[in-house]
Coordinates of C-alpha atoms and ligand atoms in Angstrom, one line a residue:
X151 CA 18.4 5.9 27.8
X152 CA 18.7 3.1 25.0
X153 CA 20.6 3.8 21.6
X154 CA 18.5 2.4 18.7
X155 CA 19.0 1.8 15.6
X156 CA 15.9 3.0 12.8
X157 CA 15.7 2.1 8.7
X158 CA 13.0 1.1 6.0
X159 CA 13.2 -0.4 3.3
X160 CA 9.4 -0.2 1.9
X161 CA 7.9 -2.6 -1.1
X162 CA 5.0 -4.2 -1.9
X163 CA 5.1 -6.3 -4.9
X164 CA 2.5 -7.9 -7.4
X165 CA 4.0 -10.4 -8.9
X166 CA 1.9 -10.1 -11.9
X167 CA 2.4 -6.5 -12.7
X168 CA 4.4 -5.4 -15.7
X169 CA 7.1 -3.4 -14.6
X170 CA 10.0 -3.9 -11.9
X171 CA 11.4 -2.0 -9.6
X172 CA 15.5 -0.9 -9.7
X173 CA 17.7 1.1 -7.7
X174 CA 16.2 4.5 -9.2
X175 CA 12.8 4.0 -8.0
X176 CA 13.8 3.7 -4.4
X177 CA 16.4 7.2 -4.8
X178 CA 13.4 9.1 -6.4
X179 CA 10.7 11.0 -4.2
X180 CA 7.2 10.2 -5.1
X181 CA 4.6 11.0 -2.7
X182 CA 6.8 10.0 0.1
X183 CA 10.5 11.1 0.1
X184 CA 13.6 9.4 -2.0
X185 CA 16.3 7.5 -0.9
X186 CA 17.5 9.1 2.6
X187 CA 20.8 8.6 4.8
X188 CA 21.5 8.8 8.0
X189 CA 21.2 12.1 10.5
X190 CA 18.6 13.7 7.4
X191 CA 16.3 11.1 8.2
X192 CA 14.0 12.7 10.7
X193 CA 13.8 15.7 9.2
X194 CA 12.9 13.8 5.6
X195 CA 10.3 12.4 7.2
X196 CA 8.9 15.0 10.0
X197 CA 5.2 15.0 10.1
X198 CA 4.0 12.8 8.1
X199 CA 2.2 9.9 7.7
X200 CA 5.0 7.0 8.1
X201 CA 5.8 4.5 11.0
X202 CA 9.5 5.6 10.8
X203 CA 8.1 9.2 11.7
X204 CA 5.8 7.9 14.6
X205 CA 8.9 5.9 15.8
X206 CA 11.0 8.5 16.0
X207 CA 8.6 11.0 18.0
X208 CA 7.9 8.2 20.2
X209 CA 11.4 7.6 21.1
X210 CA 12.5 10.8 21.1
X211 CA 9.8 12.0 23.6
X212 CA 11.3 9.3 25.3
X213 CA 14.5 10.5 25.9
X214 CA 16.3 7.6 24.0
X215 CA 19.0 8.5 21.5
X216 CA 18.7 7.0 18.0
X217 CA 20.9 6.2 14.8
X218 CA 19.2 6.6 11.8
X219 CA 20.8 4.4 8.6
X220 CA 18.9 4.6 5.5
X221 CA 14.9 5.0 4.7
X222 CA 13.8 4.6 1.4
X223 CA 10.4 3.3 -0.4
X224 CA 9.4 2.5 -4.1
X225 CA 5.9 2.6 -5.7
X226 CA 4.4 -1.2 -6.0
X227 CA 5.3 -2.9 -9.3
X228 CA 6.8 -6.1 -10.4
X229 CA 9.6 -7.3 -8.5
X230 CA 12.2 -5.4 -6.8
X231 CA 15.7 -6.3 -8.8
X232 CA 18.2 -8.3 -7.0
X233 CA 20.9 -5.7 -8.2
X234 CA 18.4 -3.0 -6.2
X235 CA 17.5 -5.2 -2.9
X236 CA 21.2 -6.1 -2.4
X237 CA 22.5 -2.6 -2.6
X238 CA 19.9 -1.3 -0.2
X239 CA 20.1 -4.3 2.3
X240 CA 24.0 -4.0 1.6
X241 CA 24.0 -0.6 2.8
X242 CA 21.5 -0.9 6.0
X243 CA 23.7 -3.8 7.0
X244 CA 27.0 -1.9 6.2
X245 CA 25.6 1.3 8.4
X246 CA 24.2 -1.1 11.4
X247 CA 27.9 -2.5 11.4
X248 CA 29.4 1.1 11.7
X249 CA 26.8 2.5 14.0
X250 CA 28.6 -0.1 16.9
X251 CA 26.6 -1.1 19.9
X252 CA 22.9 -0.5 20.0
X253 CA 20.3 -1.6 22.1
X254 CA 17.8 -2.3 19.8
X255 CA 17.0 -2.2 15.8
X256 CA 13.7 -0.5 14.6
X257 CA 12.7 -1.5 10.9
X258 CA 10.1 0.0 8.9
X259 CA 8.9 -2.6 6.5
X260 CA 6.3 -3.5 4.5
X261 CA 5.9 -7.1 4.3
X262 CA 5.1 -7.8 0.8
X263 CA 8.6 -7.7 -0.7
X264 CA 9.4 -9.9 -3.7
X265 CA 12.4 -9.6 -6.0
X266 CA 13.7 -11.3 -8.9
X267 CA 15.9 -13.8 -6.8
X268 CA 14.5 -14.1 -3.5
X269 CA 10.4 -14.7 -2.6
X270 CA 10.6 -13.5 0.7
X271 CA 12.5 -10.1 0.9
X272 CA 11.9 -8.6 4.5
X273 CA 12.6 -12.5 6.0
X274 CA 15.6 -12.7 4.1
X275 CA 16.7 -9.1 5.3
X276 CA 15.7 -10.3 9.3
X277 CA 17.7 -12.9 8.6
X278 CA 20.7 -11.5 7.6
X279 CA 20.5 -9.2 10.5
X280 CA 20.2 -11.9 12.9
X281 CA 23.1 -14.2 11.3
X282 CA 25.4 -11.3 11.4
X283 CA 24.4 -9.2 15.5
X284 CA 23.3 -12.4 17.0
X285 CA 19.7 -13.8 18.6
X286 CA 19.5 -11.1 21.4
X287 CA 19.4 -8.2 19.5
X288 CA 15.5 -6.5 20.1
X289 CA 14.4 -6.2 16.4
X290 CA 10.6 -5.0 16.3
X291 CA 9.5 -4.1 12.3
X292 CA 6.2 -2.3 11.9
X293 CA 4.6 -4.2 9.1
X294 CA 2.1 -3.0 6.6
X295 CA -1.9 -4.2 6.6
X296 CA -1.0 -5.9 3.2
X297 CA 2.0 -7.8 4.3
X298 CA 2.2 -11.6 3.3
X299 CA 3.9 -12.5 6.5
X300 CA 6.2 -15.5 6.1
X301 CA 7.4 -17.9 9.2
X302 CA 11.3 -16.1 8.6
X303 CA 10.1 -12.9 9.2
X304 CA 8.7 -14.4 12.5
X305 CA 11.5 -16.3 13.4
X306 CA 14.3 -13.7 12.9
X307 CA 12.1 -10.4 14.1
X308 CA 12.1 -10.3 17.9
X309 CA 8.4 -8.7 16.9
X310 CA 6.4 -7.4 14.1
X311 CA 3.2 -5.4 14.5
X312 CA 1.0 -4.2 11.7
X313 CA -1.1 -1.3 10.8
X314 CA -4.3 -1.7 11.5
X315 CA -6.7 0.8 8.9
X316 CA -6.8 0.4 5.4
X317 CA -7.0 3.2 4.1
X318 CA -4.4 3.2 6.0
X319 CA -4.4 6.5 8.4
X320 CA -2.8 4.5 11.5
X321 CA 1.0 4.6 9.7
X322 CA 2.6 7.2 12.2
X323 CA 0.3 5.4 15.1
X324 CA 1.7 2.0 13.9
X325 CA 5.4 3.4 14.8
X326 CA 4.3 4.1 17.9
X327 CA 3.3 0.5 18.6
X328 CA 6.3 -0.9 17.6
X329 CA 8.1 1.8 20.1
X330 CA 6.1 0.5 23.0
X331 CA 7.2 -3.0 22.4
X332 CA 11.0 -2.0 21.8
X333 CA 10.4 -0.5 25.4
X334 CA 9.1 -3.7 27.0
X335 CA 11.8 -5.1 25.3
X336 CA 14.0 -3.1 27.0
X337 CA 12.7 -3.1 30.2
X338 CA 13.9 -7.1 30.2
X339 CA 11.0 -8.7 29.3
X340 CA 10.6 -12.1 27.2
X341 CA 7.9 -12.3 24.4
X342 CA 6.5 -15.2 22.4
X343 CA 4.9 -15.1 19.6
X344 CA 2.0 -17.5 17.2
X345 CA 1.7 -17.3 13.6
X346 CA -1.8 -18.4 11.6
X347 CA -2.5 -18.3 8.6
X348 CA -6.2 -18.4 7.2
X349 CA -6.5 -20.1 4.3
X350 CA -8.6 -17.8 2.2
X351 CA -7.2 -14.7 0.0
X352 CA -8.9 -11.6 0.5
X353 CA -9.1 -9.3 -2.6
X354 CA -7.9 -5.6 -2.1
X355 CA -11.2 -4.0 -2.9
X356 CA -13.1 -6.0 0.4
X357 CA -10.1 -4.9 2.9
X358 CA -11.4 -1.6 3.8
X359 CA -11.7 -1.0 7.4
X360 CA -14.4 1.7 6.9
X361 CA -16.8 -1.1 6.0
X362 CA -17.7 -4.9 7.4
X363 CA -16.2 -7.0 8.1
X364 CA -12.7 -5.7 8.4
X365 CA -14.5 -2.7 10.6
X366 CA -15.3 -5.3 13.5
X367 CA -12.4 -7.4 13.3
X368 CA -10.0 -4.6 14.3
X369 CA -12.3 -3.2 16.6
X370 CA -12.6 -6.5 18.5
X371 CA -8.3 -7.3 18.0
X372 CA -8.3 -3.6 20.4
X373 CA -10.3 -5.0 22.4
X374 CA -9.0 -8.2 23.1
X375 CA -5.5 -6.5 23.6
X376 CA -6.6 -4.4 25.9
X377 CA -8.5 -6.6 27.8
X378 CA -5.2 -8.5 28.7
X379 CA -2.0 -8.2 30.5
X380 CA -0.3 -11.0 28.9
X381 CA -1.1 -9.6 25.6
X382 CA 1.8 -7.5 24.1
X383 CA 1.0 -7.1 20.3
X384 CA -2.0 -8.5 18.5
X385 CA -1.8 -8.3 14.1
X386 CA -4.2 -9.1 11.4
X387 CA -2.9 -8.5 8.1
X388 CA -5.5 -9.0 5.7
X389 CA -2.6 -9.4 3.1
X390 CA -1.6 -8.6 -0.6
X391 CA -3.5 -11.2 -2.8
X392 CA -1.2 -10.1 -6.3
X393 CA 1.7 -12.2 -5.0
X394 CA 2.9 -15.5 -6.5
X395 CA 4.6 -16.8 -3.2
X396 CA 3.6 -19.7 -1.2
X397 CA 2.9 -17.5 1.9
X398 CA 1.1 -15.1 0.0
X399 CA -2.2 -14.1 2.0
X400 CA -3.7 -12.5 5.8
X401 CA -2.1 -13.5 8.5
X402 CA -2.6 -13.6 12.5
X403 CA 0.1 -12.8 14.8
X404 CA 0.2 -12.7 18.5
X405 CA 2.9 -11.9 21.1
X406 CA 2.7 -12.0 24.7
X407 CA 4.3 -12.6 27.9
X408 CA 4.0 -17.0 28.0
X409 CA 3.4 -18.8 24.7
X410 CA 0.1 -20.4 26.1
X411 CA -1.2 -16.7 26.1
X412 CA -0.2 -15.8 22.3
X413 CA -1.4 -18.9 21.6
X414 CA -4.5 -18.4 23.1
X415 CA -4.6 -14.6 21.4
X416 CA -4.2 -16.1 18.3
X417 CA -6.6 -18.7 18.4
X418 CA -9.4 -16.3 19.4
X419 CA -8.8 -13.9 16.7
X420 CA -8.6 -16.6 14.3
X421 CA -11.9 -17.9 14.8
X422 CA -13.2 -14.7 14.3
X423 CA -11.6 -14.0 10.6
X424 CA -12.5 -17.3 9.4
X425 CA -16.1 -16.3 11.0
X426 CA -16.2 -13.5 8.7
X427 CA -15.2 -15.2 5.5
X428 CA -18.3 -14.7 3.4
X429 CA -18.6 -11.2 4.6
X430 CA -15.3 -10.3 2.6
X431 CA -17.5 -9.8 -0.7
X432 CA -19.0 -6.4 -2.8
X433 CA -20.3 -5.6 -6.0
X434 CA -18.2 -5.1 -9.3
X435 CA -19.5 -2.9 -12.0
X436 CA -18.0 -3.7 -15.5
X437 CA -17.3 0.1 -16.7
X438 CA -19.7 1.0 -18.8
X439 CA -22.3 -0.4 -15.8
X440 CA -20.3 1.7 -13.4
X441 CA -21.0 5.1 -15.4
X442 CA -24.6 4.8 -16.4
X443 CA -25.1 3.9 -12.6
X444 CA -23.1 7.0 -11.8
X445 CA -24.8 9.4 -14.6
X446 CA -28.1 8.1 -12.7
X447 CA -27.2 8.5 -9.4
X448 CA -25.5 12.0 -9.7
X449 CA -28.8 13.2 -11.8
X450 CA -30.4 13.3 -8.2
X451 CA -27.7 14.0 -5.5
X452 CA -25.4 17.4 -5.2
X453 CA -22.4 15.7 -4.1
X454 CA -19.7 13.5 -6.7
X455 CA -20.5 9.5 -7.4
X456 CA -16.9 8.2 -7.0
X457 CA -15.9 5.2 -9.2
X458 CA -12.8 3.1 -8.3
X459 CA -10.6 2.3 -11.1
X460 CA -9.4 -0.4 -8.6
X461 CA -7.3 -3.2 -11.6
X462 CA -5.2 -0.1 -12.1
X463 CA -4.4 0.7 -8.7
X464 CA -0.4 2.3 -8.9
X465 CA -0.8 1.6 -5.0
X466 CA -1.0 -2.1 -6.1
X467 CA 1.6 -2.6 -8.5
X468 CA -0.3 -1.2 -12.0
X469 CA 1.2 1.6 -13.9
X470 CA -1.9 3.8 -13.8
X471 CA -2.2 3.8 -17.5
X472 CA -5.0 1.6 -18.6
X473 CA -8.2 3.9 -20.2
X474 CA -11.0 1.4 -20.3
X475 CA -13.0 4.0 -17.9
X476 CA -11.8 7.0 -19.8
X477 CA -13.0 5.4 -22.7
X478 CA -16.3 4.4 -20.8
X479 CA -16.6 8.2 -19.7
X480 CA -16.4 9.6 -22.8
X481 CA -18.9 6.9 -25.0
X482 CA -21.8 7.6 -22.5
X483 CA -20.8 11.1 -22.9
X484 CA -20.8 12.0 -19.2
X485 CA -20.2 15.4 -18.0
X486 CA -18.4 17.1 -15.5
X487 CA -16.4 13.9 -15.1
X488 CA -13.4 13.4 -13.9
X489 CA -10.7 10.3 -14.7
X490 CA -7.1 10.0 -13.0
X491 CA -4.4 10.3 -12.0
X492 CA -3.4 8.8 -15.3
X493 CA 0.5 8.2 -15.7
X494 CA 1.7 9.7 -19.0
X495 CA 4.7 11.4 -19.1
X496 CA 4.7 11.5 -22.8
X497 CA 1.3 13.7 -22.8
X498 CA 2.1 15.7 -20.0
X499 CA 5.0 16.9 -21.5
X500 CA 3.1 17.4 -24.6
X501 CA 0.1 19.7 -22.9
X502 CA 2.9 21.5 -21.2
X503 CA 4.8 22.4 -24.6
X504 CA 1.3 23.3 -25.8
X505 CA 0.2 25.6 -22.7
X506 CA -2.8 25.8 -21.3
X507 CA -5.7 26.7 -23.9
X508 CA -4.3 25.4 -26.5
X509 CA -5.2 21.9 -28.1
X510 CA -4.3 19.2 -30.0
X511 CA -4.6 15.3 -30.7
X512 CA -3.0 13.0 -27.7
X513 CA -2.9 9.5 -27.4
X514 CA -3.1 8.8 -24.1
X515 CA -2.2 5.7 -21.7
X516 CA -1.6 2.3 -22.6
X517 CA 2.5 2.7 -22.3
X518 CA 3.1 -0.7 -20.2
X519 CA 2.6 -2.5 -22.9
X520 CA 0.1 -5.3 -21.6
X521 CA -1.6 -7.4 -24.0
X522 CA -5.0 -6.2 -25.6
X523 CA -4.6 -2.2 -24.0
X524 CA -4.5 0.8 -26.4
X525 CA -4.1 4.3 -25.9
X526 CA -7.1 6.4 -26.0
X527 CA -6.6 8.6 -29.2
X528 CA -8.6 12.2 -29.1
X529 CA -8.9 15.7 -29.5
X530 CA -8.1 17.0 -26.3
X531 CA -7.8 21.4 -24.9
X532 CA -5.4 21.3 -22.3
X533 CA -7.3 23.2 -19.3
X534 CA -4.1 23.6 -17.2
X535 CA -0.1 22.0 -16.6
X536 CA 1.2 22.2 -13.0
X537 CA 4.5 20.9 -12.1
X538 CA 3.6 18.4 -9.8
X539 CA 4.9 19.4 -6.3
X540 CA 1.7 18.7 -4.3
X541 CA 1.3 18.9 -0.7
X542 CA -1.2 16.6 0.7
X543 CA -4.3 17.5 2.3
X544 CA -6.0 14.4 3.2
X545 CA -5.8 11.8 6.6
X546 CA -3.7 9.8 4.0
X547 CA -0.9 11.6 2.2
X548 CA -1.2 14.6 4.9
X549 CA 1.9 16.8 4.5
X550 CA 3.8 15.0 2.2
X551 CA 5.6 16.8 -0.1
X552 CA 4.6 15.0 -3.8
X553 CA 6.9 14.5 -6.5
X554 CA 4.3 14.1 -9.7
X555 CA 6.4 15.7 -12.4
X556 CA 4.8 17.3 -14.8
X557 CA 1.1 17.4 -14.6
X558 CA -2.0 18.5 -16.6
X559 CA -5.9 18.4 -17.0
X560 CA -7.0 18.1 -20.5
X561 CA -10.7 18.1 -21.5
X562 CA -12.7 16.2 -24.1
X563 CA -16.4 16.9 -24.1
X564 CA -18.0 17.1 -20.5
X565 CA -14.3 15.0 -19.1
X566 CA -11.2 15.9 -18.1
X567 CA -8.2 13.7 -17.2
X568 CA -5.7 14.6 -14.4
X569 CA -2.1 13.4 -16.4
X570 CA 0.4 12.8 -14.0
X571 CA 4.4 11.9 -14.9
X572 CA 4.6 9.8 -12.1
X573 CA 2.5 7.0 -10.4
X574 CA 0.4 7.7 -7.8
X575 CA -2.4 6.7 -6.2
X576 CA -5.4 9.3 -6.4
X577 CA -5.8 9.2 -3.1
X578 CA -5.8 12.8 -2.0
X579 CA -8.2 16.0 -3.0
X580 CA -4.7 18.1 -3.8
X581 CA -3.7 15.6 -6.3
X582 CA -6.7 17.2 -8.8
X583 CA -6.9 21.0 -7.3
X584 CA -3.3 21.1 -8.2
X585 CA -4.5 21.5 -12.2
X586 CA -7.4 23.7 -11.5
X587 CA -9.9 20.6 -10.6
X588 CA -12.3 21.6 -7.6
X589 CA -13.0 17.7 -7.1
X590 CA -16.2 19.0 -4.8
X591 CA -17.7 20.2 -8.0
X592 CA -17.5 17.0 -10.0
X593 CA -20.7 14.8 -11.0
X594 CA -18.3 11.9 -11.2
X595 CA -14.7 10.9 -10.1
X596 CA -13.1 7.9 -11.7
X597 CA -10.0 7.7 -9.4
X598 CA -7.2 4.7 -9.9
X599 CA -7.6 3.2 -6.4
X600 CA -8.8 0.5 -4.6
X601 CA -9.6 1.8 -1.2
X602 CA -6.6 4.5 0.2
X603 CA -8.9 7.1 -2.2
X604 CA -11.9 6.8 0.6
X605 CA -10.1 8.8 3.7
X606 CA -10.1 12.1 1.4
X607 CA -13.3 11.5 -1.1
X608 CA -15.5 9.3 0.5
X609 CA -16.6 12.4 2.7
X610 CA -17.7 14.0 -0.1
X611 CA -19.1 11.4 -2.1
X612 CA -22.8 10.6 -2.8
X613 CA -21.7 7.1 -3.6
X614 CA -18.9 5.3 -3.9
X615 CA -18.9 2.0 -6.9
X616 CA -16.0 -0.4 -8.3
X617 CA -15.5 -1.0 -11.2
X618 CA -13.5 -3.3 -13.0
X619 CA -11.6 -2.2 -16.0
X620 CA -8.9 -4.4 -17.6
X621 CA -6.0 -3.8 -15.3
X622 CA -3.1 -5.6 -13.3
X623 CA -4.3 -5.6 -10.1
X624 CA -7.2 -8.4 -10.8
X625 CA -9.9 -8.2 -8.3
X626 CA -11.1 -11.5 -9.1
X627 CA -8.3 -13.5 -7.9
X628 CA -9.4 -16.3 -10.0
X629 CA -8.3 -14.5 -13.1
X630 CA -4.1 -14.9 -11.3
X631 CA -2.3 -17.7 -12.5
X632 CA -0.5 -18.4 -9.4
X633 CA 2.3 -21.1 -9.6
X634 CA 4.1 -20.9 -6.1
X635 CA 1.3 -20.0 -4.1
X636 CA 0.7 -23.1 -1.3
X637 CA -1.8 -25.9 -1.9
X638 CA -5.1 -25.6 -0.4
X639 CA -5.6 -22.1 -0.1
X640 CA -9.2 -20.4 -1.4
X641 CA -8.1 -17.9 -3.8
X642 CA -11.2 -15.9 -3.4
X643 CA -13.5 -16.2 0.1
X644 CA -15.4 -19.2 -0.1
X645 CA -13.5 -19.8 -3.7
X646 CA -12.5 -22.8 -5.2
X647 CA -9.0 -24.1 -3.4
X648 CA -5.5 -23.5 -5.6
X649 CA -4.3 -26.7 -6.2
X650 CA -1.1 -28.6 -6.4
X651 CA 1.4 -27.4 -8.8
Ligands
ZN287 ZN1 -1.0 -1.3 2.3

């Protein structure tokens, strides 16, 4: 029986969103819970769709005792504050001090952490771990699909081992991965490890695993791990393209038992993601494209034409408050449409002091602030208010125990927009049911997402577009001005290169 330590520490940062992250954001539950210490931490997280949860049952089954310190996560935004990074790092440190010996240090990461003074959080944090218990400490991080991976988080992890679904349904799974490692680890053996880095971005929207090429390429990483012995971990993280660092972009990691062998590993699954370069690559409908195609298509089929709202994704830094699709929705007059989550705490307040049945003029969205957006001023009835505590329902969010704050679903004309008080990706069926939205019954579903929404909507969708309304989360990565981001890299698959700055 090993004693081992667990924490998290979860963000993923677009450097060119407009709003930070502090302390706050990492106490408060969202869809996944707040800010938690200690013996709570397994309960806090039972069941659910987390690494730290898939961690724990792995090593508990295992008879191994463990020492929880602190798990917390924020919703993606701008930068994490230093103020808010040092008191959380402070504190794992503090409790992995105080916890004494242990055999080994489990970290639940993302991988894309950037804050205000440092461009590489999770290999600073690896670091500091390292420089304070020493080089033989087992550290194994599970690692998000969208982590930038950086050579410190390499050199100071003993592993790291990513998810390997986007949406990503394999986060409990993940933990398990990272378990079986800490084993070997245990069990006295020596790992070495290659990093790669392909030298194209990949934008958010051409990630999904459910379609090519990403569908093959993790298919063929199981297979090539399971095919060897020497093999201990294979990772391909297709990585989070709205980051201003010089590492930003996928990654290829490899562990096994002699270096030649991750070397090896990591040259063969190389070749095949620079193979499948021009394959990363989809169609973008401008939005008023995107609802005439979705008024046709749904004239013919029974089931909803889902649009992605993807360059307002919350789950990639945006606010969730832009309305260029609203406003799309409602000048081709669409019916039985449906637009959200949109993050307004203003109007849900609003339609809740009005109650249901009522109406009234709102002006709705556009509270970030970002040049050229304005709210979406109507008439609206306010169908319904709910207060937000959603359980999910979906492969995704399944279980978790949401945090929306106050919610609504007001109607103008044949639409209706889900309001939500906090940000959250639409990524689950329970999200809309909570305000009296069957999402089955829906002609057409404009969801802020990029790709997560697919696990719970794409079964019932007729069709599935993207469309690209003004937003933060670009999916043209040509439209970023990135400064920091290393020479030589394609910012888009088969792109023009990012020059020297
Ligand atoms: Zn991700």
């Amino acid at each position: 029986m090993a004693r081992i330590a667990v924490a998290g520490f979860h963000h993923e940062t677009n450097t060119f969103a407009p709003t930070p992250a502090c302390y706050e954001d990492f106490v408060a539950a969202d869809a996944w819970p707040g800010l938690t210490r200690g013996q709570a931490i397994p309960g806090a997280v039972a069941g659910i769709n987390l690494p730290v949860t898939g961690f724990i049952e792995a090593a508990r089954e295992a008879g191994h005792e463990l020492v929880p310190l602190l798990w917390c996560a924020a919703a993606p935004s701008a930068a994490v504050e230093a103020d808010a990074y040092e008191r959380i790092v402070g504190e794992i440190l503090q409790r992995l001090g105080d916890a004494g010996p242990v055999d080994a240090v489990f970290l639940d990461l993302h991988g894309a952490m950037v804050t205000s003074h440092l461009a590489d959080g999770e290999g600073e944090l690896l670091a500091r771990i390292r420089a304070r218990f020493g080089s033989d400490l087992p550290v194994v991080v599970s690692l998000d699909f969208h982590a930038n991976v950086t050579e410190a988080m390499v050199r100071h992890a003993t592993a790291l081992v990513g998810y390997r679904t986007y949406p990503h349904v394999d986060m409990a799974e993940n933990g398990g991965r990272a378990f079986r490692i800490v084993e070997q680890l245990l069990a006295g053996g020596r790992i070495y490890s290659t990093l790669r880095k392909p030298p194209y971005l990949i934008p958010l929207t051409w990630q999904c695993t459910l379609a090519e090429p990403a569908g093959s390429l993790f298919a063929a990483l199981a297979a090539q791990e399971r095919a060897s012995n020497a093999i201990v971990s294979l990772t391909f993280t297709p990585g989070f393209p709205p980051a201003d660092i010089a590492e930003c972009g996928p990654a290829i990691l490899a562990y096994a038992t002699s270096q030649e062998a991750a070397d090896a590993a990591a040259d063969a699954l190389e070749q095949r993601v620079l193979a499948a370069e021009g394959a990363f690559a989809g169609r973008l409908y401008a939005p008023a494209e995107a609802v005439a195609e979705a008024m046709r298509l749904s004239r013919s089929g029974t089931k909803p034409v889902v649009i992605a709202d993807t360059q307002d994704n919350p789950g990639a830094g945006a606010n969730a408050d832009t309305v260029g699709m609203l406003g799309a929705l409602v000048a081709a007059d669409a019916q039985d449409a449906v637009f959200g989550l949109l993050c307004d705490p203003a109007a849900a307040d609003a339609a809740h002091r009005i109650g249901a049945g009522g109406s009234a003029d709102f002006s709705l969205g556009a509270r970030s602030g970002l040049r050229g957006h304005r709210p979406f001023e109507g008439r609206f009835v306010v169908e319904a208010v709910g207060d937000g505590r959603v359980v999910g329902t979906g492969p995704f969010y399944r279980g978790t125990h949401m945090q929306l704050g106050p919610m609504a679903c007001l109607r103008l004309g044949g639409v209706r927009v889900v309001v939500a008080s906090r940000k959250q990706q639409a990524a689950d069926q329970a999200m809309l049911r909570h305000v009296g939205v069957e999402p089955t019954a829906a002609k057409i579903l404009v969801l802020k997402s990029s790709v997560h929404f697919r696990a719970d909507f794409q079964p019932i969708a007729s069709h599935v577009l993207v469309a690209a309304a003004p937003g933060p989360n670009e999916a043209d990565h040509l439209k970023f001005d990135y400064r920091r981001l290393r020479a030589g890299v394609r910012l888009t698959p088969n792109g023009p290169v990012q020059r020297p700055r």
